[in-house]
mmCIF file of C-alpha atoms in Angstrom:
data_model
loop_
_atom_site.group_PDB
_atom_site.id
_atom_site.type_symbol
_atom_site.label_atom_id
_atom_site.label_comp_id
_atom_site.label_asym_id
_atom_site.label_seq_id
_atom_site.Cartn_x
_atom_site.Cartn_y
_atom_site.Cartn_z
ATOM 1 C CA MET M 10 154.345 75.912 151.276
ATOM 2 C CA LYS M 11 155.284 79.336 150.040
ATOM 3 C CA THR M 12 152.464 81.124 148.389
ATOM 4 C CA LYS M 13 151.698 84.393 146.787
ATOM 5 C CA ILE M 14 147.996 84.224 147.441
ATOM 6 C CA ALA M 15 146.404 81.867 149.843
ATOM 7 C CA GLY M 16 143.400 80.979 151.859
ATOM 8 C CA SER M 17 143.928 81.252 155.578
ATOM 9 C CA ARG M 18 144.804 77.602 156.018
ATOM 10 C CA ALA M 19 145.109 76.149 152.593
ATOM 11 C CA ARG M 20 148.568 75.856 151.209
ATOM 12 C CA VAL M 21 148.237 77.522 147.908
ATOM 13 C CA LEU M 22 150.717 77.778 145.105
ATOM 14 C CA ALA M 23 150.280 80.928 143.140
ATOM 15 C CA SER M 24 151.911 82.726 140.260
ATOM 16 C CA VAL M 25 153.748 85.867 141.248
ATOM 17 C CA ALA M 26 153.053 87.381 137.872
ATOM 18 C CA LEU M 27 152.159 91.035 138.048
ATOM 19 C CA ALA M 28 150.635 90.608 141.466
ATOM 20 C CA ALA M 29 151.131 94.226 142.531
ATOM 21 C CA LEU M 30 149.692 95.469 139.276
ATOM 22 C CA CYS M 31 146.743 93.132 139.558
ATOM 23 C CA ALA M 32 145.977 94.287 143.063
ATOM 24 C CA SER M 33 145.467 97.795 141.790
ATOM 25 C CA ILE M 34 143.180 96.795 138.978
ATOM 26 C CA CYS M 35 139.755 95.691 140.088
ATOM 27 C CA LEU M 36 138.262 93.759 137.243
ATOM 28 C CA CYS M 37 136.087 91.617 139.454
ATOM 29 C CA GLY M 38 132.943 90.742 137.652
ATOM 30 C CA CYS M 39 133.497 93.135 134.766
ATOM 31 C CA VAL M 40 133.509 90.296 132.316
ATOM 32 C CA SER M 41 131.965 87.006 133.253
ATOM 33 C CA MET M 42 132.153 83.599 131.730
ATOM 34 C CA PRO M 43 128.695 82.487 130.674
ATOM 35 C CA PRO M 44 127.690 79.743 133.080
ATOM 36 C CA PRO M 45 127.723 76.377 131.368
ATOM 37 C CA ALA M 46 124.521 74.406 131.222
ATOM 38 C CA PRO M 47 124.411 71.610 133.761
ATOM 39 C CA SER M 48 126.066 68.622 132.181
ATOM 40 C CA VAL M 49 124.097 65.493 131.589
ATOM 41 C CA SER M 50 125.193 62.856 134.055
ATOM 42 C CA GLU M 51 125.235 59.164 133.466
ATOM 43 C CA GLY M 52 122.508 57.151 135.134
ATOM 44 C CA PRO M 53 119.223 58.530 136.396
ATOM 45 C CA ALA M 54 118.561 62.236 135.961
ATOM 46 C CA ARG M 55 119.927 64.247 138.863
ATOM 47 C CA THR M 56 117.111 66.158 140.455
ATOM 48 C CA PRO M 57 116.792 68.160 143.687
ATOM 49 C CA GLU M 58 115.380 64.976 145.235
ATOM 50 C CA ASN M 59 118.393 62.752 144.558
ATOM 51 C CA SER M 60 121.374 65.091 144.184
ATOM 52 C CA SER M 61 122.897 68.349 145.344
ATOM 53 C CA VAL M 62 124.092 71.592 143.860
ATOM 54 C CA CYS M 63 126.909 73.162 145.849
ATOM 55 C CA TYR M 64 127.998 76.756 145.489
ATOM 56 C CA GLY M 65 130.238 79.232 147.192
ATOM 57 C CA ILE M 66 132.486 82.243 146.868
ATOM 58 C CA TYR M 67 136.204 82.152 146.153
ATOM 59 C CA GLY M 68 138.051 85.431 146.018
ATOM 60 C CA ILE M 69 141.044 85.803 143.717
ATOM 61 C CA GLU M 70 142.447 88.961 142.195
ATOM 62 C CA SER M 71 140.377 90.517 139.427
ATOM 63 C CA GLY M 72 137.639 87.917 139.651
ATOM 64 C CA LEU M 73 137.339 84.172 139.469
ATOM 65 C CA THR M 74 137.373 82.942 135.904
ATOM 66 C CA TYR M 75 138.011 79.254 136.442
ATOM 67 C CA ILE M 76 137.704 76.737 139.253
ATOM 68 C CA GLU M 77 138.440 73.037 139.026
ATOM 69 C CA PHE M 78 137.652 70.242 141.444
ATOM 70 C CA ALA M 79 138.620 66.563 141.421
ATOM 71 C CA GLN M 80 136.337 63.897 142.863
ATOM 72 C CA MET M 81 138.543 61.988 145.320
ATOM 73 C CA ASN M 82 136.264 59.312 146.798
ATOM 74 C CA THR M 83 137.163 56.088 144.999
ATOM 75 C CA ASP M 84 133.829 54.532 146.022
ATOM 76 C CA PHE M 85 132.224 56.834 143.453
ATOM 77 C CA PRO M 86 132.985 57.370 139.761
ATOM 78 C CA PRO M 87 135.895 59.721 139.020
ATOM 79 C CA CYS M 88 134.969 63.223 137.991
ATOM 80 C CA ASN M 89 136.984 66.233 136.918
ATOM 81 C CA MET M 90 134.622 69.113 137.535
ATOM 82 C CA GLN M 91 135.156 72.556 136.144
ATOM 83 C CA ALA M 92 132.441 74.350 138.067
ATOM 84 C CA SER M 93 130.790 77.455 136.697
ATOM 85 C CA ALA M 94 132.769 80.469 137.870
ATOM 86 C CA SER M 95 132.110 84.164 137.568
ATOM 87 C CA SER M 96 132.284 87.200 139.833
ATOM 88 C CA MET M 97 134.003 85.050 142.484
ATOM 89 C CA ILE M 98 130.966 82.738 142.651
ATOM 90 C CA TRP M 99 131.262 79.082 141.790
ATOM 91 C CA VAL M 100 128.409 76.651 141.170
ATOM 92 C CA THR M 101 128.641 72.894 140.677
ATOM 93 C CA LYS M 102 126.640 70.686 138.429
ATOM 94 C CA PRO M 103 124.296 68.294 140.321
ATOM 95 C CA ILE M 104 126.468 65.929 142.354
ATOM 96 C CA VAL M 105 125.635 63.088 144.716
ATOM 97 C CA ALA M 106 126.011 62.571 148.458
ATOM 98 C CA GLY M 107 129.326 61.098 149.564
ATOM 99 C CA GLU M 108 131.378 62.390 146.647
ATOM 100 C CA ARG M 109 134.426 64.279 147.906
ATOM 101 C CA TYR M 110 135.690 67.199 145.863
ATOM 102 C CA LYS M 111 139.176 68.601 146.158
ATOM 103 C CA LEU M 112 140.070 72.023 144.850
ATOM 104 C CA ILE M 113 142.781 71.629 142.223
ATOM 105 C CA LYS M 114 143.090 74.958 140.491
ATOM 106 C CA VAL M 115 141.623 78.459 140.503
ATOM 107 C CA ARG M 116 142.344 81.165 138.007
ATOM 108 C CA GLY M 117 141.821 84.891 138.064
ATOM 109 C CA ARG M 118 142.507 87.111 135.114
ATOM 110 C CA ARG M 119 146.238 87.175 135.768
ATOM 111 C CA ILE M 120 146.907 84.651 138.487
ATOM 112 C CA THR M 121 146.531 80.905 138.612
ATOM 113 C CA ALA M 122 146.685 79.171 141.980
ATOM 114 C CA TYR M 123 147.428 75.492 142.517
ATOM 115 C CA PHE M 124 146.698 73.533 145.673
ATOM 116 C CA ARG M 125 149.177 70.972 146.904
ATOM 117 C CA LEU M 126 147.608 67.540 146.746
ATOM 118 C CA ASN M 127 148.487 66.461 150.272
ATOM 119 C CA ALA M 128 147.322 69.668 151.937
ATOM 120 C CA ALA M 129 143.631 70.052 152.636
ATOM 121 C CA SER M 130 142.109 73.236 151.271
ATOM 122 C CA GLU M 131 139.290 74.892 153.165
ATOM 123 C CA VAL M 132 137.269 74.814 149.948
ATOM 124 C CA ASP M 133 137.432 70.996 149.714
ATOM 125 C CA PHE M 134 134.075 69.490 150.498
ATOM 126 C CA THR M 135 132.110 66.276 150.764
ATOM 127 C CA VAL M 136 128.627 66.388 149.289
ATOM 128 C CA PRO M 137 126.212 66.296 152.263
ATOM 129 C CA SER M 138 123.812 63.384 152.654
ATOM 130 C CA GLU M 139 120.765 65.637 152.386
ATOM 131 C CA PRO M 140 119.982 66.378 148.721
ATOM 132 C CA GLY M 141 119.273 69.925 147.578
ATOM 133 C CA LEU M 142 121.203 73.180 147.720
ATOM 134 C CA HIS M 143 124.342 73.606 149.801
ATOM 135 C CA TYR M 144 126.192 76.859 150.330
ATOM 136 C CA MET M 145 129.844 76.053 151.020
ATOM 137 C CA GLY M 146 130.860 79.475 152.310
ATOM 138 C CA ALA M 147 133.235 82.215 151.189
ATOM 139 C CA HIS M 148 137.007 81.708 150.984
ATOM 140 C CA GLY M 149 140.096 83.378 149.628
ATOM 141 C CA ALA M 150 140.331 87.144 149.195
ATOM 142 C CA TYR M 151 136.642 87.926 148.834
ATOM 143 C CA GLU M 152 136.148 90.640 151.474
ATOM 144 C CA GLU M 153 136.684 93.593 149.176
ATOM 145 C CA LYS M 154 133.883 92.524 146.858
ATOM 146 C CA TYR M 155 131.642 90.519 149.208
ATOM 147 C CA GLY M 156 132.280 91.833 152.662
ATOM 148 C CA GLY M 157 128.710 91.500 153.867
ATOM 149 C CA GLN M 158 126.898 89.118 156.142
ATOM 150 C CA PRO M 159 126.927 85.404 155.279
ATOM 151 C CA VAL M 160 123.218 85.563 154.395
ATOM 152 C CA GLU M 161 123.817 88.376 151.931
ATOM 153 C CA MET M 162 126.734 86.549 150.380
ATOM 154 C CA GLU M 163 124.632 83.428 149.942
ATOM 155 C CA LEU M 164 121.869 85.487 148.376
ATOM 156 C CA VAL M 165 124.320 86.924 145.850
ATOM 157 C CA SER M 166 125.552 83.391 145.139
ATOM 158 C CA LEU M 167 122.002 82.128 144.660
ATOM 159 C CA ASP M 168 121.423 84.686 141.922
ATOM 160 C CA ALA M 169 124.218 83.019 139.974
ATOM 161 C CA VAL M 170 122.844 79.560 140.787
ATOM 162 C CA LEU M 171 119.415 80.598 139.560
ATOM 163 C CA ARG M 172 120.828 81.974 136.308
ATOM 164 C CA MET M 173 122.628 78.697 135.729
ATOM 165 C CA TYR M 174 119.633 76.496 136.496
ATOM 166 C CA ALA M 175 116.863 78.678 135.034
ATOM 167 C CA GLY M 176 114.180 76.559 133.434
ATOM 168 C CA THR M 177 115.206 73.344 135.198
ATOM 169 C CA ALA M 178 113.681 71.425 138.100
ATOM 170 C CA TRP M 179 116.179 73.223 140.335
ATOM 171 C CA ALA M 180 114.732 76.700 139.725
ATOM 172 C CA PRO M 181 111.781 76.402 142.181
ATOM 173 C CA VAL M 182 114.119 75.027 144.873
ATOM 174 C CA ILE M 183 116.503 77.925 144.378
ATOM 175 C CA GLN M 184 113.651 80.452 144.433
ATOM 176 C CA LYS M 185 112.393 78.912 147.670
ATOM 177 C CA ARG M 186 115.823 79.188 149.263
ATOM 178 C CA ILE M 187 116.104 82.827 148.170
ATOM 179 C CA GLU M 188 112.743 83.580 149.774
ATOM 180 C CA GLU M 189 113.787 81.822 152.980
ATOM 181 C CA LEU M 190 116.939 83.877 153.227
ATOM 182 C CA LYS M 191 115.166 87.143 152.460
ATOM 183 C CA ASN M 192 112.588 86.422 155.135
ATOM 184 C CA ALA M 193 115.318 85.541 157.596
ATOM 185 C CA LYS M 194 117.069 88.899 157.134
ATOM 186 C CA MET O 20 158.978 65.832 92.100
ATOM 187 C CA ARG O 21 162.632 65.401 92.899
ATOM 188 C CA ASN O 22 162.682 68.678 94.775
ATOM 189 C CA ASN O 23 159.658 67.625 96.812
ATOM 190 C CA ARG O 24 161.335 64.361 97.734
ATOM 191 C CA MET O 25 164.477 66.197 98.790
ATOM 192 C CA VAL O 26 162.405 68.548 100.952
ATOM 193 C CA LYS O 27 160.669 65.598 102.585
ATOM 194 C CA ILE O 28 163.973 63.843 103.259
ATOM 195 C CA GLY O 29 165.370 67.086 104.645
ATOM 196 C CA LEU O 30 162.414 67.483 106.952
ATOM 197 C CA ILE O 31 162.710 63.894 108.192
ATOM 198 C CA LEU O 32 166.436 64.378 108.844
ATOM 199 C CA ALA O 33 165.791 67.641 110.680
ATOM 200 C CA LEU O 34 163.105 66.040 112.827
ATOM 201 C CA SER O 35 165.375 63.082 113.590
ATOM 202 C CA ALA O 36 168.153 65.456 114.622
ATOM 203 C CA LEU O 37 165.754 67.372 116.860
ATOM 204 C CA CYS O 38 164.537 64.148 118.464
ATOM 205 C CA ALA O 39 168.119 63.015 119.049
ATOM 206 C CA LEU O 40 169.051 66.381 120.573
ATOM 207 C CA SER O 41 165.966 66.337 122.755
ATOM 208 C CA ALA O 42 166.717 62.799 123.965
ATOM 209 C CA ALA O 43 170.302 63.777 124.699
ATOM 210 C CA ALA O 44 169.126 66.799 126.675
ATOM 211 C CA ARG O 45 166.894 64.618 128.816
ATOM 212 C CA SER O 46 169.555 62.121 129.810
ATOM 213 C CA PRO O 47 172.925 63.842 130.021
ATOM 214 C CA THR O 48 175.924 61.769 131.048
ATOM 215 C CA PRO O 49 176.853 62.755 134.607
ATOM 216 C CA LYS O 50 180.209 64.556 134.805
ATOM 217 C CA ARG O 51 182.811 63.591 137.390
ATOM 218 C CA PRO O 52 182.482 66.030 140.307
ATOM 219 C CA ILE O 53 185.477 68.276 140.951
ATOM 220 C CA GLY O 54 186.625 70.332 143.947
ATOM 221 C CA ASN O 55 184.292 70.128 146.907
ATOM 222 C CA LYS O 56 181.440 68.801 144.813
ATOM 223 C CA VAL O 57 179.914 65.394 145.312
ATOM 224 C CA MET O 58 177.461 63.441 143.200
ATOM 225 C CA ILE O 59 174.546 62.161 145.245
ATOM 226 C CA VAL O 60 172.946 58.905 144.170
ATOM 227 C CA GLY O 61 169.595 57.717 145.454
ATOM 228 C CA ARG O 62 166.138 56.707 144.450
ATOM 229 C CA ILE O 63 162.613 57.838 145.222
ATOM 230 C CA ALA O 64 159.846 55.279 144.807
ATOM 231 C CA LEU O 65 156.200 54.860 145.738
ATOM 232 C CA LYS O 66 155.232 51.975 148.031
ATOM 233 C CA GLN O 67 152.135 51.376 145.942
ATOM 234 C CA ASP O 68 150.655 53.058 142.957
ATOM 235 C CA ILE O 69 147.699 55.345 143.370
ATOM 236 C CA ALA O 70 144.385 54.348 141.795
ATOM 237 C CA ARG O 71 145.842 55.592 138.527
ATOM 238 C CA ALA O 72 142.911 55.148 136.162
ATOM 239 C CA PHE O 73 140.535 56.744 138.669
ATOM 240 C CA TYR O 74 142.671 59.770 139.468
ATOM 241 C CA ALA O 75 143.666 60.340 135.843
ATOM 242 C CA LYS O 76 139.984 60.913 135.113
ATOM 243 C CA SER O 77 139.363 62.991 138.233
ATOM 244 C CA PHE O 78 142.412 65.168 137.550
ATOM 245 C CA GLY O 79 141.686 65.329 133.834
ATOM 246 C CA VAL O 80 145.103 64.008 132.776
ATOM 247 C CA SER O 81 146.471 61.094 130.767
ATOM 248 C CA ALA O 82 146.816 57.891 132.795
ATOM 249 C CA ASP O 83 149.943 57.063 130.765
ATOM 250 C CA ALA O 84 151.908 60.056 132.052
ATOM 251 C CA ALA O 85 154.670 58.997 134.453
ATOM 252 C CA ASP O 86 154.968 60.324 137.990
ATOM 253 C CA THR O 87 158.111 62.396 138.346
ATOM 254 C CA TYR O 88 160.206 63.956 141.050
ATOM 255 C CA LEU O 89 162.447 66.937 141.251
ATOM 256 C CA LEU O 90 165.348 67.699 143.579
ATOM 257 C CA PRO O 91 166.631 71.130 144.612
ATOM 258 C CA ASN O 92 169.843 72.144 142.883
ATOM 259 C CA LYS O 93 171.499 73.149 146.144
ATOM 260 C CA ALA O 94 171.869 70.856 149.115
ATOM 261 C CA CYS O 95 170.898 72.092 152.535
ATOM 262 C CA ARG O 96 167.819 74.216 152.010
ATOM 263 C CA GLY O 97 168.653 75.200 148.513
ATOM 264 C CA SER O 98 166.485 76.575 145.798
ATOM 265 C CA LYS O 99 165.735 75.300 142.381
ATOM 266 C CA ARG O 100 164.851 77.652 139.576
ATOM 267 C CA LEU O 101 163.563 75.491 136.799
ATOM 268 C CA ASN O 102 164.625 76.048 133.257
ATOM 269 C CA LYS O 103 162.736 75.337 130.107
ATOM 270 C CA GLY O 104 162.955 71.656 129.315
ATOM 271 C CA GLU O 105 164.133 70.837 132.820
ATOM 272 C CA ALA O 106 164.826 67.141 133.265
ATOM 273 C CA TYR O 107 162.726 65.375 135.845
ATOM 274 C CA THR O 108 163.417 61.925 137.214
ATOM 275 C CA ASN O 109 160.688 59.347 136.848
ATOM 276 C CA VAL O 110 159.490 57.999 140.183
ATOM 277 C CA GLY O 111 161.218 54.664 140.698
ATOM 278 C CA ASP O 112 164.376 55.678 138.802
ATOM 279 C CA PHE O 113 167.709 56.549 140.412
ATOM 280 C CA PHE O 114 168.744 60.179 140.558
ATOM 281 C CA PHE O 115 172.279 61.492 140.057
ATOM 282 C CA ILE O 116 172.750 65.064 141.125
ATOM 283 C CA THR O 117 175.901 66.999 141.954
ATOM 284 C CA TYR O 118 175.980 69.315 144.962
ATOM 285 C CA THR O 119 178.646 71.521 146.487
ATOM 286 C CA LEU O 120 179.400 70.430 150.042
ATOM 287 C CA PRO O 121 179.455 72.959 152.874
ATOM 288 C CA LYS O 122 182.703 73.504 154.791
ATOM 289 C CA ASP O 123 181.818 70.961 157.473
ATOM 290 C CA ARG O 124 181.437 68.355 154.705
ATOM 291 C CA VAL O 125 178.066 67.281 156.057
ATOM 292 C CA PHE O 126 175.609 66.772 153.242
ATOM 293 C CA ARG O 127 172.128 67.896 154.238
ATOM 294 C CA PHE O 128 169.171 67.327 152.041
ATOM 295 C CA ASP O 129 165.613 68.541 152.543
ATOM 296 C CA GLY O 130 163.838 66.283 150.095
ATOM 297 C CA CYS O 131 162.072 66.622 146.799
ATOM 298 C CA LEU O 132 158.826 67.440 145.074
ATOM 299 C CA LEU O 133 156.843 64.568 143.646
ATOM 300 C CA GLN O 134 154.516 65.294 140.758
ATOM 301 C CA PHE O 135 151.785 62.811 140.009
ATOM 302 C CA PHE O 136 151.235 62.304 136.295
ATOM 303 C CA GLY O 137 154.181 64.686 135.824
ATOM 304 C CA LYS O 138 151.916 67.692 136.411
ATOM 305 C CA LYS O 139 153.051 70.627 138.509
ATOM 306 C CA GLU O 140 149.528 71.165 139.799
ATOM 307 C CA LEU O 141 149.436 67.603 141.148
ATOM 308 C CA MET O 142 152.406 67.737 143.470
ATOM 309 C CA ILE O 143 153.270 66.737 146.988
ATOM 310 C CA GLY O 144 156.376 67.673 148.949
ATOM 311 C CA VAL O 145 158.493 64.745 150.124
ATOM 312 C CA PRO O 146 160.352 65.822 153.267
ATOM 313 C CA LEU O 147 163.440 63.651 153.813
ATOM 314 C CA ARG O 148 165.621 65.891 156.012
ATOM 315 C CA LEU O 149 168.736 63.804 155.514
ATOM 316 C CA SER O 150 172.089 64.497 157.031
ATOM 317 C CA CYS O 151 175.220 62.639 156.096
ATOM 318 C CA PRO O 152 178.938 63.260 156.771
ATOM 319 C CA VAL O 153 181.122 62.966 153.673
ATOM 320 C CA PRO O 154 184.818 62.027 154.127
ATOM 321 C CA GLU O 155 187.504 63.839 152.138
ATOM 322 C CA GLY O 156 188.020 62.490 148.652
ATOM 323 C CA VAL O 157 184.533 61.066 148.242
ATOM 324 C CA LYS O 158 183.072 62.013 144.882
ATOM 325 C CA TYR O 159 180.055 59.727 144.696
ATOM 326 C CA LEU O 160 177.759 59.328 147.690
ATOM 327 C CA TYR O 161 174.876 56.911 148.043
ATOM 328 C CA ILE O 162 172.113 58.208 150.315
ATOM 329 C CA GLY O 163 169.593 55.393 149.977
ATOM 330 C CA THR O 164 166.267 54.568 148.458
ATOM 331 C CA TYR O 165 163.224 56.208 149.980
ATOM 332 C CA VAL O 166 159.905 54.496 149.533
ATOM 333 C CA ILE O 167 156.980 56.839 149.991
ATOM 334 C CA ASP O 168 153.713 55.478 151.328
ATOM 335 C CA VAL O 169 151.050 57.819 149.985
ATOM 336 C CA ALA O 170 147.446 57.376 151.127
ATOM 337 C CA ASN O 171 145.298 56.566 148.148
ATOM 338 C CA ASN O 172 142.377 58.735 149.215
ATOM 339 C CA ASP O 173 143.973 62.042 150.193
ATOM 340 C CA PHE O 174 147.625 61.806 149.055
ATOM 341 C CA VAL O 175 148.912 62.373 152.563
ATOM 342 C CA ILE O 176 152.321 60.790 153.152
ATOM 343 C CA ARG O 177 151.776 58.070 155.755
ATOM 344 C CA ASP O 178 155.342 56.861 155.942
ATOM 345 C CA ILE O 179 158.753 57.115 154.291
ATOM 346 C CA GLN O 180 160.904 54.010 154.515
ATOM 347 C CA ALA O 181 164.624 54.010 153.836
ATOM 348 C CA ARG O 182 166.044 51.043 151.932
ATOM 349 C CA ASP O 183 169.613 50.098 151.202
ATOM 350 C CA GLU O 184 169.993 49.345 147.507
ATOM 351 C CA TYR O 185 173.690 50.073 147.341
ATOM 352 C CA ASP O 186 174.580 47.298 144.900
ATOM 353 C CA LEU O 187 171.853 48.337 142.501
ATOM 354 C CA ALA O 188 172.845 51.997 142.795
ATOM 355 C CA LYS O 189 176.507 51.181 142.187
ATOM 356 C CA GLU O 190 175.652 49.160 139.110
ATOM 357 C CA GLU O 191 173.572 52.045 137.763
ATOM 358 C CA LEU O 192 176.304 54.588 138.502
ATOM 359 C CA LEU O 193 179.031 52.537 136.845
ATOM 360 C CA ARG O 194 176.829 52.064 133.819
ATOM 361 C CA ARG O 195 176.588 55.839 133.555
ATOM 362 C CA VAL O 196 180.068 57.078 134.409
ATOM 363 C CA GLY O 197 182.271 54.028 133.961
ATOM 364 C CA ASN O 198 184.535 52.101 136.288
ATOM 365 C CA ARG O 199 186.367 55.189 137.527
ATOM 366 C CA ALA O 200 183.593 55.849 140.042
ATOM 367 C CA THR O 201 183.691 54.618 143.622
ATOM 368 C CA LEU O 202 180.315 54.875 145.291
ATOM 369 C CA PHE O 203 180.625 55.705 148.985
ATOM 370 C CA ARG O 204 178.005 54.639 151.491
ATOM 371 C CA SER O 205 177.819 56.827 154.553
ATOM 372 C CA PRO O 206 175.537 56.564 157.575
ATOM 373 C CA VAL O 207 172.533 58.761 156.853
ATOM 374 C CA SER O 208 170.471 60.231 159.649
ATOM 375 C CA GLN O 209 167.117 61.974 159.410
ATOM 376 C CA GLU O 210 166.466 65.262 161.188
ATOM 377 C CA LYS O 211 162.764 64.723 161.604
ATOM 378 C CA ASP O 212 162.140 67.756 163.792
ATOM 379 C CA GLN O 213 163.344 70.300 161.276
ATOM 380 C CA ARG O 214 161.160 71.986 158.736
ATOM 381 C CA CYS O 215 162.263 71.831 155.123
ATOM 382 C CA LYS O 216 163.000 75.151 153.515
ATOM 383 C CA SER O 217 164.153 74.195 150.054
ATOM 384 C CA SER O 218 162.155 75.993 147.429
ATOM 385 C CA PHE O 219 161.315 75.490 143.795
ATOM 386 C CA PHE O 220 160.452 78.070 141.185
ATOM 387 C CA PHE O 221 158.132 77.002 138.397
ATOM 388 C CA PRO O 222 158.078 79.326 135.414
ATOM 389 C CA VAL O 223 154.668 79.856 133.891
ATOM 390 C CA ASP O 224 155.608 82.183 131.072
ATOM 391 C CA GLY O 225 158.533 84.472 130.486
ATOM 392 C CA THR O 226 159.580 85.926 133.814
ATOM 393 C CA ASN O 227 156.401 84.874 135.627
ATOM 394 C CA GLY O 228 155.963 81.817 137.758
ATOM 395 C CA PHE O 229 155.529 80.645 141.311
ATOM 396 C CA TRP O 230 157.575 79.375 144.205
ATOM 397 C CA THR O 231 156.769 76.389 146.320
ATOM 398 C CA THR O 232 158.461 74.627 149.198
ATOM 399 C CA ILE O 233 158.611 71.023 150.354
ATOM 400 C CA ASP O 234 156.987 71.433 153.765
#
């Protein structure tokens, strides 16, 4: 599938609007969407013991302003998830093991990219069976802003996760993970 | 009071006229092809529906929206630049589209884009890779019905089955263009090894938009 911007394997549809202009204007992270509070899920409260928070980096020109996933596993309830997105970092609400999320749309300040339904994107993921925090890696054109080691990129992501989950039962888990990574460096 | 009533009646009439114009724009009467043009008749259908209620919620769209498909406006690896208000064909309905034949009078056709819930961000490419010789004088060509088997969990196309629905297609064509049409049925072969190169341009706003291909 012809694309203007793409992940290495994902077939991405992208707007060609002002692409050259956008490339020269680095707005990444200048203005960020305030991360939404974790939404209240139906059923029992989703805690670090029974659910997962997934997060990662997706690079798109002039910063990631919007990222949307669709829950594709019909054994679980449907879910259209607009994950928190800012400075190329995306963070999910608490989700449960076995749910399969497909990347549907990402938006930068000037470009929107669509992902063909029948082509797997490298950002698509299934929630791992182990509850807790899961870093899903860095994809897209992220090198210019986050060209460091994977550990450093996860640490940067965790800052955003912590801001989003400050004051919740997730905060100590996130702090612990940050400490682990810092000690591992 | 009287003036208000007249204004209301005027508004209703204007809205009715707009609705009528809009309906007419969506279903134009096919014109008889001239020169080396030929009208292609066929149908794209889904073998089974997707889990519609589930995916409507997961995609954040209305479950009532119809699935649609879109054909390139040039046969043989053509391109399709969409215009505002472009007419799409509902999945399951016959399509009638006029193409200019190449000099060898072999009609080649890459396939189409199928859009679930009619949304451009929920599309799959349907590679057909058809090839069909068209004798001189043929103006209406039936290329078959293609039933797409889409996996309900990942939207991957598992199979595309060709069906012969000539009688149904002929009936539909005659209903549209009248008895002057003779629908020709030619042997259609599929070039499964070739990659489809037809492309589609979707405008987003003004001059901006994006291209996509079938394969």
